[in-house]
Structures are given as structure tokens and as C-alpha cells.
Amino acid sequence: MNRSALLDQISTVIADVLDIDKPVVTMETAAESFEGWDSLAHISIVGQIESEFGVKFTLAELAEFSTVGDIVEAIERKRNGG
Amino acid sequence: MSVISSSFTIPIDPNFLLRKKKAIKRTLLTEPGLLKKKIAILGGSTTAEIKDILELFLLESGIAPEFYECDFNQYFEEIMFENAALKAFAPDVVFIHTTHVNIRNFPALPDSEETVARKLQDEIDLLEAMWERLKAEYGCTIIQNNYELPFARPLGNLDFSDLHGKTHFIAALNQHIARHAQENTHFLVHDIHYLSSWIGLEKWHNRQDWYAYKYALGLDCIPAFAQNLAAILKALFGNSKKALVLDLDNTLWGGVIGDDGVNQIKIGSGSALAEAYTDFQAYVRDLRDRGIILTVASKNELQNAKEGFAHPDSTLRFDDFASFQANWDPKSASIRTIARDVNIGLDSMVFVDDNPAERELVRQQVPEIVVPEMGDNIVQYIALLDKSGLFEATRISAEDRSRHQFYQQNATRAEQSSQFHDYGQYLASLSMHAHILPFDTANLERITQLINKTNQFNLTTRRYTQAEVAGLIDNPQHVALHGRLSDKFGDNGLITAMVGRLAADVLHIELWIMSCRVLKRGMEFAMFDELVRRASALGATTITGAYIKTAKNDMVSALYRDLGFELAGGAEGADSHWTYSVRPTYQDKNSYIKVNHES
């Protein structure tokens, strides 16, 4: 799956969790940058991304997520068996 | 099926709820007539997601919760110290979300037997201090988790039997919590010991969610947790289900009785399949024994359908069912007939059928009824109903245990009534006796239960906690009466209550309820006579009452008019106020029931 498809899927998850229209999401989009994306919603978004992509982030990865790009790269690493 | 009803179809899809919670909440909040309740969540670990998902389950059942949430792990301090905010919030319920991470005095290996015993007592003292303080300060219902099994067992299998084992220690604590619940009706246990085992401890003890967010259970376990907790709250506020509507072929036995004949249906111990159906029947019978009303809606010839229960291996018998509809009508029609027969609302019923087409039709045509997605494998049926929480109760009363007898007697009464041309003649033939007495401690529990579960014959739908009901005993400002009714077919038990508040020479009726088991027997007249008698003795010259309309209490919208009240505000059939002048020449309105006013 290429990056833009992956970003689109993440945008859908964010829209569902925050109950908003699908936002434009780039690698640079900062986590907690939308209205409603607070620390509680962040937990839900990360959890839903895990079930959406069938991956589990490590405790170390969770602590490092500051942009959507960090999440995308973590998903890619897991998919490439990294 | 709408998005909303499908999100709560049993079995629930936990991930869907977690993902769509905001949209679901937004839609649910548009439902009219939500019952407002205040719930304080006092946690020993993070509770945010628990609160959000719990709210969905409550909204879905018509309860709009207002929450108070304490700061992280501040449950003990919030309870034990002066707490103006919680006091001002005035909770209906306090939920204490404690888990094994909140146990402060686990034994250590060097501890002597005495030290372990002291640690257990210290832990119990902490719990009891909270319970006492809550009771004294807030007087509300308390719900608290028991303790789940620990994450790790440093002692291995010995953890269970060795005095120093966490598992051993938790078992002792849980036993104490159970005893406290047995002795205190305002204290209810949320059984996470069972729930966590059922879900699986490996999934429950998600260490990542603990370290990252301080959740004491995996986030994906929260929907099941909230469903289980909501079941207790729904039971507390009178929203539990009361009746099961059952299909027969391939639901209560294997095979189609009309085609296969009674000797060929799968029931008993002849095969794996037969055993599974027998176990399901036994489970349904257990539900009956604790007060759930059983009924049948089957597409069958009546004779064939009845014959299935004459099978020597059938656990259920024909007379276990309060209403038995076997015909070729649409099941929605049978369900409506059943609702009329047993006098309960469609939204108090659960429909169980193996046929997906029937389930879908019933969902469309009777949207109020709950239709679990049973699937087509009998092996799943018990678990589906058992984990649904639909039939949750806060207590099982003696009335619950003998409920099926009332319905059997009601069937006999109905048979008899058809032999009379005149309804009065029929009522006279019942030889009815009533006991109408002031509220007393002995009946406290049953009165509270009845108040909180009665929806149809209920003028104000005002709910009372047990503490509030207790406050009405021997209270000189109130006339609080309960009534029992028996007849030649049997005792109906305690089936009605009313509360009037005296202010100068006016008695205002704040509550008037009657069980649907005894409708149209004239018991309301006997109650009113007694109220008038006692009100007059206290010097009241006027009685006032209100009808507060709900989706379910239309049957009493004209009650005050029928009793001779005059409309004082509002309009008949809508929210309205009524007034009645008590004359010295008052004539009893009841003529068919012999009333005993003395205990």
C-alpha cells in the first residue's frame, strides 16, 4: 500500500473517532492538531489505527508519536517485517 | 436496522463502539424522554473511556447520565475527606472503579500468618471505611468492582493455596465484599472477577494500556466492561427486560415438529445436538425460576407445538409459558398478543429465534423489542443470553421466585373470566382479599423494587432509592401505603404502593403504582378508599394528584377523572394536575375486594 492510500485510511479513522468530516492529513500533520484531538482522543485514534491496520505499536513507539508521519512510518516498518 | 440499533445488537461489536462512540452518542442524544441520572465514577485507575462507553449503553436504554469523575486514582481521598463538589453533585449512584492494582497491603513472603491476617483486615478496614462514609454522607447506591485475578503469580500454582499468594488474598477479599453486598441492599458488586476470566485474563491484563495510559484493563475490554456495568444500572433504574419470547423449532429443540413428529425432534440425551438443546431449555428454565416470564411465538399448528413439551425429555413444560402463540400469523402479531396477554411493554421483551429472516422482520415491525443475533448454532445460545446482561436484577426477591405461578394462575383466571357475561360477576367470583398497610421495614426491599420497575400503572414515574422509601416509614408528614392482593387462585403478593405528602389540609399524591399482574381487578379503588380514610384522619380536606405522561403510562391518564378528581391544570391525556375534595359522606369505591387494614 502506498503512502497516500495509507494516509487516506488514517484520515478515515480520525474522522470516525472525532466525528468530523474526513480531514486532510499529511506526514507532517501534528498529532493533537485538530479540534477534539486531545490526549484522550489520541488514545482512541492510536487504538483504532492499530485495529484498522492489524498492527500493535510498542510502548517505545507510542511515546515517540508526534506527527502522523511517525505513525505511518511505524506501520510501514511493521509491514516490511521491520 | 438503523446504525444505532445495529451498534447495540447482541453480541455487541466492541471495536465499532470504540470507533464510532461520538457519532453514536450524538444520535442517541436526540431520543426524546430520556431519564436523567447522576453517576459519580471514582476510579483507582483511568476511567475516561469507561465513562464514554458506559454513557452509550445507558443512553441506548433511555437513561441520560450526568457524570462526576474524580482525578486519577483519587477515589479514596474523594470519599474519605470533605468533598463539597461531590456533595453538590448529589449522586444517585457512586461507582468505585477499583481493581487489583489498588490493593495496598498484599502479603510479602516473609510475613507470618498473623501479619497476613492483619494485612487482610487492614484492607477490609479501608473498604469498610469508604462504605460507611458514603452511606453516611451521600445515602446513595454504591456499585464497586470486586477484584480480578492478579496479572502475575510469582508463586506459580502455589499462589492459589499459599497464604502469601495474591490469588489467595484476593479470594479472601472478594468473599468479604460478597458478604457486605448480602447484608447491605444499597451496595451492589460489579463482578469483574467473572468478567475478566470470561474475556480472558491475557487480554484483560493489557500491560501496554496500563503503562501507556494507566488503564487497569485492556481498552478493547472496555465495551464488555461497560455493558456489564450498565446492566446493573439499568436494573437499578427499572430498565431490565422481563420476558422472553421464544421460537420452538430449532430453538428450543432440534428439528421441525410439524414435519418430523414429536419422536424425532432433538431433545434429551440421544445425541450431541439433543444434549445442547436440553441444556438451553434448562437455562431458560433457570431464567423462569428467577422471575423472567417465558412465552412462545411459533409458526406451528397449536397441537403440534404443545406436543413438543409432552416429549418425555423436555425440561420445559407447556404450563411454564405465560402466553403461548402457535399459529401462522406474522410473529410481530403474536408478539403484540403476548404483550397484551401478560401486560408488559414490548420494550421489556427479548425475542429469540434461530431464523435470521424472522429476526429481521421482527426488528423492523416491532422496533421496541430486543432481538439478539442468535446465529444458527445452538452451542452459542446460552452464552449469548447469559453475557447480554438483559435480565440483570439487583436482588432476586421471593416475588421473583414465584412469579411464574402468578402467570399460571392468571391463565386460569382468564379461562374463568370468559365464562362470565358480566365483569362484575367475574370479579365477585374471585373472592379477593387485600391487605393495605403503611410502609414497613419488612417490605422495604419489595416496595423499592416495585416502585423502580413499574412503568405502566405509574402516575408520576418518580423513582425512589431504598433509603428514600425507608424515610417514609412512620413519617408523620406522609401517608405511604402498600397493598397485597390474593384471590381464590392464589396470592399475588405485594403489588401496589402509593405515597401522599401532607401539607396543612392538602394531601398530595407523589407516587401511585400498581403491578401489571393485577390490572382491572379494582385494587386501585381499594387503595384510594384507604388513602382517603387515612388522609381524613390526619385532617386533610383536599387530595391532589398529578399525571406525568411517559411513553408507557397511558393506561392511567384518565385514572384521576375516573375517581372523581377535577382537572386543575394541564389537559387530560397529557401532563396534568388534579384535585379532589374529601367529603364527610365519602362512600367506598371498592365493592369486590375485602380489605384488611390491620397487620
XYZ file of C-alpha atoms in Angstrom:
681
model
C 0.000 0.000 0.000
C 1.399 3.401 -0.920
C 1.616 6.326 1.414
C -1.285 8.329 0.074
C -3.644 5.348 0.445
C -2.320 4.838 3.949
C -2.813 8.497 4.834
C -6.326 8.347 3.418
C -7.152 5.367 5.612
C -5.775 7.177 8.661
C -7.881 10.196 7.760
C -10.990 7.950 7.796
C -10.091 6.638 11.237
C -9.594 10.165 12.577
C -12.912 11.249 11.067
C -14.724 8.331 12.725
C -13.178 8.800 16.148
C -13.568 12.593 16.240
C -16.949 12.503 14.470
C -15.813 15.095 11.901
C -15.585 15.231 8.098
C -12.515 13.492 6.685
C -9.605 15.845 7.360
C -6.629 16.453 5.059
C -3.773 14.564 6.658
C -0.116 14.697 5.646
C 3.058 13.175 7.032
C 3.706 16.492 8.754
C 0.293 16.788 10.433
C 0.964 17.098 14.144
C -0.829 14.703 16.460
C -3.443 16.530 18.522
C -3.637 19.276 15.896
C -7.400 19.163 15.272
C -10.253 20.402 17.382
C -11.193 17.461 19.588
C -7.886 15.599 19.111
C -6.868 15.833 22.734
C -4.874 13.364 24.773
C -7.955 11.184 25.374
C -8.928 11.142 21.704
C -5.296 10.386 20.862
C -5.562 7.095 22.760
C -8.667 6.185 20.743
C -7.119 7.206 17.428
C -3.954 5.186 18.016
C -6.015 2.188 19.198
C -8.257 2.374 16.147
C -5.275 2.686 13.799
C -3.907 -0.479 15.395
C -7.103 -2.425 14.702
C -7.555 -0.852 11.248
C -4.094 -1.945 10.081
C -3.832 -5.060 12.237
C -0.639 -3.888 13.937
C 0.447 -3.390 17.536
C 2.733 -0.487 18.390
C 5.348 -0.922 21.070
C 5.431 1.142 24.227
C 8.536 2.894 22.874
C 6.778 3.776 19.604
C 3.722 5.146 21.406
C 5.947 7.569 23.297
C 7.511 8.840 20.050
C 4.359 9.655 18.052
C 4.302 13.389 17.492
C 3.205 13.544 13.837
C 1.000 11.419 11.640
C 4.223 10.646 9.741
C 5.648 8.923 12.840
C 2.600 6.671 12.894
C 2.787 5.981 9.134
C 6.452 5.054 9.385
C 5.794 2.741 12.307
C 3.064 0.979 10.297
C 5.405 0.671 7.295
C 8.180 -0.773 9.436
C 5.840 -3.428 10.818
C 4.516 -4.262 7.367
C 8.013 -4.680 5.994
C 8.754 -7.018 8.858
C 10.996 -4.389 10.440
C -31.703 -1.790 11.003
C -30.517 1.698 11.835
C -26.840 2.315 12.589
C -27.738 2.878 16.217
C -29.752 -0.238 16.861
C -27.209 -2.310 14.954
C -24.370 -0.969 17.120
C -26.085 -2.451 20.161
C -27.256 -5.717 18.648
C -26.204 -8.591 20.852
C -23.468 -9.769 20.667
C -22.004 -6.271 20.552
C -19.066 -5.356 18.320
C -16.655 -3.716 20.781
C -14.494 -2.107 18.128
C -17.416 -0.420 16.424
C -18.461 1.219 19.697
C -14.932 2.391 20.443
C -14.509 3.824 16.981
C -17.896 5.471 16.489
C -18.700 6.486 20.057
C -19.039 10.191 19.271
C -21.397 9.720 16.338
C -23.455 7.154 18.269
C -23.751 9.472 21.242
C -24.768 12.394 19.029
C -27.603 10.327 17.545
C -28.740 8.824 20.852
C -28.984 12.238 22.482
C -31.759 13.150 20.054
C -34.069 10.481 21.525
C -36.954 12.010 23.478
C -37.911 11.220 27.062
C -34.506 10.291 28.497
C -34.402 9.586 32.236
C -31.737 11.752 33.917
C -29.453 10.083 36.471
C -26.329 11.262 38.270
C -23.449 8.828 38.446
C -20.161 9.524 40.218
C -17.250 7.472 38.884
C -14.478 7.276 41.460
C -11.535 5.436 39.961
C -8.356 3.785 41.150
C -7.093 3.860 37.540
C -8.075 5.703 34.350
C -11.825 5.831 33.738
C -12.295 8.182 30.744
C -13.110 5.534 28.132
C -15.219 3.582 30.628
C -17.322 6.680 31.201
C -17.742 7.330 27.453
C -18.787 3.786 26.552
C -20.955 3.364 29.661
C -22.787 6.506 28.593
C -23.634 4.911 25.232
C -25.138 1.812 26.822
C -27.208 3.915 29.211
C -28.418 6.328 26.530
C -29.407 3.383 24.382
C -31.703 2.166 27.150
C -33.249 5.596 27.715
C -31.103 6.787 30.617
C -29.214 10.082 30.237
C -26.374 10.015 32.749
C -24.688 13.052 34.184
C -21.204 12.096 35.343
C -18.858 13.172 38.083
C -15.357 11.815 37.548
C -12.611 12.105 40.121
C -8.967 12.820 39.352
C -6.762 9.847 38.546
C -6.636 7.355 41.425
C -8.249 9.756 43.906
C -11.221 7.516 44.778
C -10.188 7.015 48.388
C -9.451 10.670 49.123
C -12.620 11.844 47.351
C -14.706 9.542 49.516
C -12.963 9.934 52.858
C -12.443 13.696 53.047
C -14.800 16.663 52.931
C -15.885 16.879 49.326
C -18.089 19.847 48.528
C -18.082 19.144 44.793
C -19.355 15.589 45.171
C -21.848 16.728 47.797
C -23.190 19.375 45.429
C -23.361 16.824 42.620
C -25.676 14.669 44.812
C -25.098 11.353 43.022
C -27.838 8.767 42.538
C -25.079 6.182 42.300
C -21.407 6.083 43.216
C -19.344 3.637 41.175
C -15.985 2.756 42.710
C -13.676 1.508 39.973
C -11.060 -0.385 41.931
C -9.046 -3.340 40.659
C -6.181 -5.462 41.962
C -3.748 -2.590 41.334
C -5.459 -0.727 44.180
C -4.798 -3.358 46.824
C -2.305 -1.685 49.171
C -1.457 -4.477 51.578
C -0.631 -7.593 49.571
C 1.256 -10.135 51.710
C 5.018 -10.470 51.306
C 6.756 -13.821 51.585
C 8.458 -13.199 54.923
C 5.095 -12.318 56.550
C 3.937 -14.501 59.414
C 0.422 -15.910 59.408
C -0.590 -13.169 61.855
C 0.848 -10.465 59.605
C -1.061 -11.779 56.602
C -4.260 -11.832 58.660
C -3.603 -8.275 59.796
C -2.976 -7.126 56.233
C -6.254 -8.652 55.128
C -8.015 -6.874 57.978
C -6.301 -3.581 57.058
C -7.531 -3.926 53.501
C -11.057 -4.741 54.687
C -10.955 -1.757 57.061
C -10.142 0.570 54.153
C -13.104 -0.765 52.188
C -15.464 -0.538 55.133
C -14.369 2.977 55.958
C -15.314 4.041 52.423
C -18.634 2.221 52.509
C -19.588 3.729 55.861
C -18.574 7.218 54.852
C -20.506 7.008 51.557
C -23.582 5.713 53.327
C -23.492 8.447 55.945
C -22.606 11.333 53.620
C -24.461 10.503 50.427
C -27.030 7.781 51.221
C -26.946 6.652 47.611
C -26.495 3.295 45.921
C -22.879 2.124 45.761
C -21.524 -0.093 42.994
C -17.982 -1.378 43.354
C -15.879 -3.847 41.374
C -14.755 -6.945 43.185
C -11.146 -7.917 42.452
C -9.986 -9.726 39.350
C -7.241 -12.348 39.412
C -3.745 -10.853 39.504
C -1.583 -10.187 36.458
C 1.346 -12.258 37.683
C 1.781 -15.213 40.034
C 5.286 -15.164 41.470
C 4.379 -18.251 43.488
C 3.122 -20.140 40.436
C 0.348 -22.592 41.226
C 1.003 -22.060 44.927
C -0.367 -18.532 44.512
C -3.815 -20.084 44.896
C -3.247 -22.016 48.116
C -0.312 -20.379 49.892
C -1.273 -17.749 52.471
C 1.140 -15.328 50.808
C -0.371 -15.758 47.355
C -2.018 -12.759 45.704
C -4.668 -15.101 44.297
C -5.348 -16.426 47.785
C -5.536 -12.925 49.237
C -7.914 -11.707 46.522
C -10.239 -14.655 47.119
C -10.495 -13.715 50.806
C -11.162 -10.052 49.992
C -13.805 -10.945 47.434
C -15.563 -13.116 49.972
C -15.775 -10.145 52.284
C -17.150 -7.932 49.513
C -19.827 -10.541 48.777
C -20.840 -10.635 52.432
C -21.143 -6.858 52.535
C -23.458 -6.980 49.499
C -25.584 -9.671 51.153
C -26.025 -7.501 54.217
C -26.484 -4.107 52.525
C -29.109 -3.709 49.846
C -27.738 -0.338 48.701
C -24.367 -1.950 47.882
C -24.007 -3.822 44.578
C -20.992 -5.681 43.247
C -19.778 -5.304 39.679
C -18.303 -8.753 39.165
C -15.103 -8.177 37.224
C -13.692 -11.335 38.755
C -16.011 -13.274 36.465
C -15.946 -10.816 33.574
C -12.153 -10.731 33.309
C -11.995 -14.515 33.383
C -14.678 -14.772 30.722
C -12.943 -12.280 28.436
C -9.587 -13.867 29.209
C -7.012 -12.556 31.650
C -4.356 -12.336 28.951
C -6.469 -9.830 27.061
C -7.727 -8.116 30.221
C -4.277 -7.510 31.721
C -3.024 -5.490 28.752
C 0.185 -4.122 30.205
C 0.705 -1.658 27.392
C -2.595 0.072 28.130
C -1.559 0.090 31.767
C 1.894 1.618 31.302
C 0.918 3.982 28.499
C -2.455 5.197 29.809
C -2.941 3.678 33.271
C -5.977 1.645 32.273
C -6.299 -1.358 34.595
C -7.913 -3.351 31.790
C -7.260 -3.549 28.056
C -9.021 -0.808 26.098
C -10.680 -3.416 23.911
C -12.239 -4.959 27.055
C -13.981 -1.709 27.952
C -17.152 -2.252 25.871
C -17.822 -5.587 27.620
C -16.993 -3.943 30.955
C -19.364 -1.055 30.266
C -22.110 -3.407 29.078
C -21.806 -5.439 32.267
C -21.825 -2.332 34.460
C -24.680 -0.739 32.509
C -26.721 -3.903 33.141
C -26.602 -3.215 36.894
C -27.532 0.443 36.421
C -30.392 -0.455 34.084
C -31.673 -2.971 36.631
C -31.421 -0.307 39.315
C -33.430 2.182 37.263
C -36.075 -0.311 36.148
C -34.900 -0.878 32.576
C -34.137 -4.591 32.648
C -36.036 -6.971 30.394
C -38.835 -9.002 31.925
C -39.902 -11.573 29.358
C -38.513 -13.968 26.771
C -40.402 -14.685 23.560
C -39.171 -17.993 22.226
C -39.353 -19.708 18.880
C -39.707 -23.507 19.046
C -38.330 -25.459 16.036
C -34.516 -25.377 16.027
C -34.583 -23.003 19.011
C -35.988 -24.984 21.954
C -35.486 -28.343 20.224
C -33.693 -29.564 17.116
C -35.830 -30.290 14.071
C -39.286 -29.247 12.901
C -42.012 -30.839 14.957
C -44.714 -30.447 12.284
C -42.592 -32.411 9.795
C -40.537 -34.712 11.973
C -43.091 -35.572 14.679
C -42.563 -35.456 18.422
C -40.490 -38.625 18.495
C -37.931 -37.313 16.040
C -37.174 -33.876 17.481
C -33.723 -33.485 19.013
C -34.075 -33.157 22.775
C -32.800 -35.220 25.695
C -29.550 -37.177 25.684
C -29.731 -39.184 22.466
C -27.136 -37.129 20.584
C -24.756 -34.209 20.916
C -27.342 -31.934 19.332
C -30.138 -33.172 21.610
C -27.969 -32.500 24.677
C -27.249 -28.951 23.552
C -30.983 -28.202 23.167
C -31.686 -29.787 26.547
C -29.084 -27.553 28.190
C -30.597 -24.493 26.547
C -34.051 -25.487 27.854
C -32.568 -25.916 31.329
C -31.023 -22.426 31.118
C -34.350 -20.931 30.038
C -35.995 -22.710 32.955
C -33.426 -21.186 35.310
C -34.441 -17.780 33.979
C -38.071 -18.660 34.684
C -37.177 -19.666 38.246
C -35.679 -16.234 38.904
C -38.733 -14.410 37.602
C -38.333 -13.979 33.848
C -41.666 -14.523 32.087
C -41.499 -17.194 29.374
C -43.664 -17.013 26.281
C -43.781 -18.671 22.853
C -44.217 -17.227 19.361
C -44.045 -20.107 16.903
C -45.241 -20.768 13.393
C -46.844 -24.133 14.002
C -50.171 -25.866 14.499
C -51.002 -25.315 18.173
C -51.453 -29.061 18.731
C -48.024 -29.904 17.292
C -46.349 -27.122 19.227
C -47.838 -28.274 22.526
C -46.834 -31.844 21.814
C -43.147 -30.885 21.839
C -43.391 -30.140 25.564
C -45.021 -33.508 26.200
C -41.792 -35.132 24.979
C -40.506 -37.129 27.970
C -37.085 -35.440 27.757
C -38.367 -31.883 27.518
C -37.245 -29.882 30.565
C -39.767 -27.140 29.861
C -43.483 -27.875 30.197
C -46.413 -26.274 28.417
C -47.529 -24.520 31.607
C -44.126 -22.843 32.037
C -45.288 -20.321 29.445
C -47.392 -17.320 30.419
C -48.557 -16.893 26.823
C -48.310 -19.470 24.055
C -48.827 -18.269 20.478
C -48.560 -21.056 17.919
C -50.203 -20.069 14.647
C -49.400 -18.941 11.111
C -49.666 -15.201 11.728
C -46.612 -12.989 11.382
C -44.542 -13.223 14.569
C -44.922 -9.489 15.087
C -48.670 -10.095 15.574
C -48.019 -12.932 18.031
C -45.586 -10.716 19.953
C -48.188 -7.961 20.266
C -50.732 -10.519 21.501
C -48.232 -11.729 24.088
C -47.592 -8.167 25.286
C -51.324 -7.737 25.850
C -51.700 -11.179 27.465
C -49.033 -10.664 30.080
C -49.485 -6.890 30.338
C -45.917 -5.800 29.732
C -44.389 -3.341 27.311
C -42.840 -4.514 24.052
C -39.615 -2.873 25.196
C -39.459 -5.247 28.171
C -39.284 -8.288 25.895
C -36.485 -10.266 24.232
C -37.153 -12.319 21.098
C -35.110 -15.477 20.494
C -35.334 -17.213 17.119
C -32.834 -19.238 15.091
C -34.241 -17.926 11.811
C -32.460 -14.773 10.555
C -35.404 -13.789 8.357
C -37.803 -13.862 11.326
C -35.362 -11.883 13.452
C -35.031 -9.211 10.800
C -38.790 -8.972 10.261
C -39.444 -8.634 13.971
C -36.751 -5.931 14.279
C -38.480 -3.974 11.532
C -42.047 -4.492 12.670
C -41.558 -4.332 16.437
C -38.640 -1.922 16.878
C -39.086 -1.799 20.676
C -38.272 -5.472 21.254
C -34.685 -6.668 21.684
C -33.633 -9.267 19.115
C -30.214 -10.799 19.809
C -28.312 -12.079 16.789
C -28.506 -15.699 17.921
C -26.861 -17.199 14.839
C -27.656 -20.739 13.789
C -25.533 -22.709 16.237
C -27.375 -23.834 19.369
C -24.000 -24.148 21.116
C -23.786 -20.316 21.319
C -27.283 -19.660 22.631
C -26.739 -19.831 26.385
C -23.611 -17.668 26.270
C -25.331 -15.079 24.083
C -28.196 -14.575 26.523
C -26.058 -15.042 29.619
C -23.498 -12.357 28.703
C -26.064 -9.906 27.357
C -26.946 -8.525 30.801
C -30.510 -8.083 29.520
C -32.130 -9.773 32.507
C -29.942 -8.284 35.219
C -31.503 -7.825 38.673
C -30.242 -6.015 41.750
C -31.935 -8.572 44.001
C -33.933 -11.724 43.480
C -36.978 -11.353 45.705
C -39.419 -14.015 46.876
C -41.887 -12.428 44.427
C -39.460 -13.037 41.567
C -39.016 -16.668 42.506
C -42.729 -17.376 42.460
C -43.636 -15.127 39.540
C -44.319 -17.967 37.125
C -47.025 -19.223 39.478
C -48.848 -15.894 39.246
C -48.912 -16.180 35.497
C -50.113 -19.757 35.610
C -52.888 -18.608 37.947
C -53.614 -15.707 35.612
C -54.175 -18.160 32.772
C -56.744 -19.946 34.928
C -58.375 -16.623 35.806
C -58.574 -15.695 32.131
C -60.218 -19.020 31.342
C -62.780 -18.405 34.090
C -63.498 -14.820 33.098
C -64.682 -15.983 29.695
C -67.458 -17.937 31.460
C -68.998 -14.749 32.868
C -71.076 -12.326 30.837
C -70.730 -9.582 33.377
C -67.263 -8.441 34.509
C -68.564 -7.532 37.971
C -69.872 -11.050 38.400
C -66.443 -12.359 37.485
C -64.707 -10.059 39.987
C -67.135 -11.146 42.709
C -66.413 -14.797 41.879
C -62.683 -14.297 42.566
C -63.247 -13.836 46.355
C -60.497 -11.234 46.555
C -58.811 -10.198 49.821
C -56.453 -7.291 50.225
C -54.113 -6.157 52.984
C -53.431 -2.436 52.781
C -50.897 -1.221 55.318
C -48.351 1.554 55.884
C -44.798 1.059 54.591
C -42.776 -1.129 56.939
C -39.238 -2.425 57.183
C -40.222 -5.981 56.351
C -41.456 -4.959 52.899
C -38.872 -2.258 52.206
C -36.999 -4.170 49.549
C -40.050 -5.298 47.611
C -41.662 -1.835 47.727
C -38.478 -0.256 46.362
C -38.188 -2.873 43.654
C -41.814 -2.395 42.606
C -41.501 1.401 42.531
C -38.469 1.250 40.320
C -39.670 -1.303 37.815
C -43.298 -0.326 37.316
C -43.833 1.644 34.130
C -47.464 1.243 33.077
C -49.699 1.815 36.099
C -47.461 4.620 37.343
C -48.848 8.147 37.647
C -45.602 10.069 38.122
C -42.774 7.618 37.275
C -40.944 9.083 40.223
C -38.248 6.617 41.350
C -37.171 6.165 44.973
C -33.998 4.720 46.414
C -34.344 2.247 49.245
C -33.104 4.926 51.631
C -35.884 7.271 50.479
C -38.508 4.565 50.914
C -37.143 3.832 54.397
C -37.577 7.530 55.199
C -41.323 7.180 54.572
C -41.798 4.579 57.298
C -43.625 6.125 60.296
C -43.191 9.563 58.738
C -45.927 11.845 60.112
C -45.873 14.083 57.020
C -46.683 11.214 54.662
C -49.321 8.601 54.034
C -47.366 5.735 52.483
C -49.343 2.576 51.769
C -48.633 -0.761 50.198
C -51.173 -3.384 49.234
C -51.236 -7.129 48.777
C -53.977 -8.949 46.924
C -54.988 -12.588 46.991
C -57.901 -14.460 45.484
C -59.185 -17.998 45.245
C -56.456 -18.901 42.749
C -53.563 -17.727 44.857
C -51.631 -14.881 46.444
C -50.425 -12.121 44.117
C -48.105 -10.746 46.771
C -47.272 -7.080 47.297
C -48.467 -5.426 44.097
C -49.208 -1.749 44.734
C -47.956 1.282 46.617
C -48.877 4.921 46.995
C -47.313 7.882 48.755
C -49.097 11.087 49.743
C -47.380 14.099 51.290
C -49.354 16.179 53.773
C -49.094 19.990 53.736
C -51.661 21.663 56.013
C -55.015 20.209 54.940
C -53.893 19.063 51.477
C -52.572 15.580 50.770
C -50.581 15.452 47.537
C -50.149 12.046 45.879
C -46.466 11.842 44.893
C -46.453 8.243 43.832
C -49.021 5.682 42.819
C -48.026 2.428 41.200
C -49.527 -0.996 40.651
C -48.112 -4.167 39.177
C -49.489 -5.130 35.770
C -50.294 -8.569 37.214
C -53.442 -7.265 38.895
C -54.826 -4.709 36.473
C -58.599 -4.427 36.147
C -59.303 -6.048 39.493
C -60.482 -2.909 41.268
C -57.456 -2.759 43.570
C -56.926 0.936 42.752
C -60.344 1.714 44.291
C -59.471 -0.163 47.470
C -56.190 1.767 47.709
C -57.909 5.101 47.171
C -60.521 4.322 49.844
C -57.753 3.604 52.314
C -55.856 6.753 51.346
C -58.987 8.853 51.875
C -59.595 7.221 55.257
C -56.086 7.958 56.480
C -55.944 11.431 54.906
C -59.208 12.390 56.644
C -57.904 11.105 59.951
C -54.929 13.477 59.523
C -57.258 16.389 58.817
C -56.846 16.595 55.056
C -59.845 18.005 53.203
C -58.302 18.020 49.734
C -56.331 15.392 47.838
C -54.264 16.418 44.840
C -52.514 14.262 42.256
C -50.502 14.613 39.066
C -50.280 12.553 35.926
C -46.863 12.842 34.286
C -47.078 11.348 30.825
C -44.433 8.869 29.623
C -44.268 6.556 26.629
C -45.711 3.753 28.759
C -48.267 5.021 31.255
C -51.182 5.967 29.040
C -53.401 3.422 30.818
C -53.665 5.699 33.856
C -54.077 9.006 32.018
C -57.767 9.110 32.992
C -57.448 7.495 36.426
C -57.985 10.681 38.410
C -61.006 11.614 36.288
C -62.473 8.135 36.864
C -62.010 8.550 40.620
C -63.922 11.843 40.575
C -60.987 14.299 40.649
C -61.306 17.630 38.867
C -58.768 18.835 36.370
C -56.733 21.656 37.950
C -54.057 22.179 35.316
C -52.842 20.765 32.032
C -55.086 18.610 29.879
C -56.410 15.106 30.244
C -54.152 12.663 28.397
C -51.158 14.997 28.852
C -49.237 16.146 31.922
C -51.997 17.241 34.263
C -52.863 18.178 37.836
C -55.991 17.002 39.601
C -57.793 17.865 42.788
C -60.362 16.067 44.927
C -62.445 17.405 47.817
C -62.868 14.893 50.595
C -66.430 14.938 51.896
C -67.500 13.504 55.265
C -70.041 11.460 53.324
C -67.330 9.679 51.310
C -68.560 6.311 50.065
C -66.102 3.481 49.439
C -65.453 2.995 45.730
C -64.293 -0.589 46.086
C -67.006 -3.221 46.201
C -65.357 -6.508 45.194
C -62.323 -6.742 47.466
C -62.484 -7.481 51.168
C -59.889 -5.209 52.752
C -57.928 -5.773 55.927
C -56.322 -2.611 57.339
C -54.575 -4.181 60.301
C -51.392 -6.194 60.186
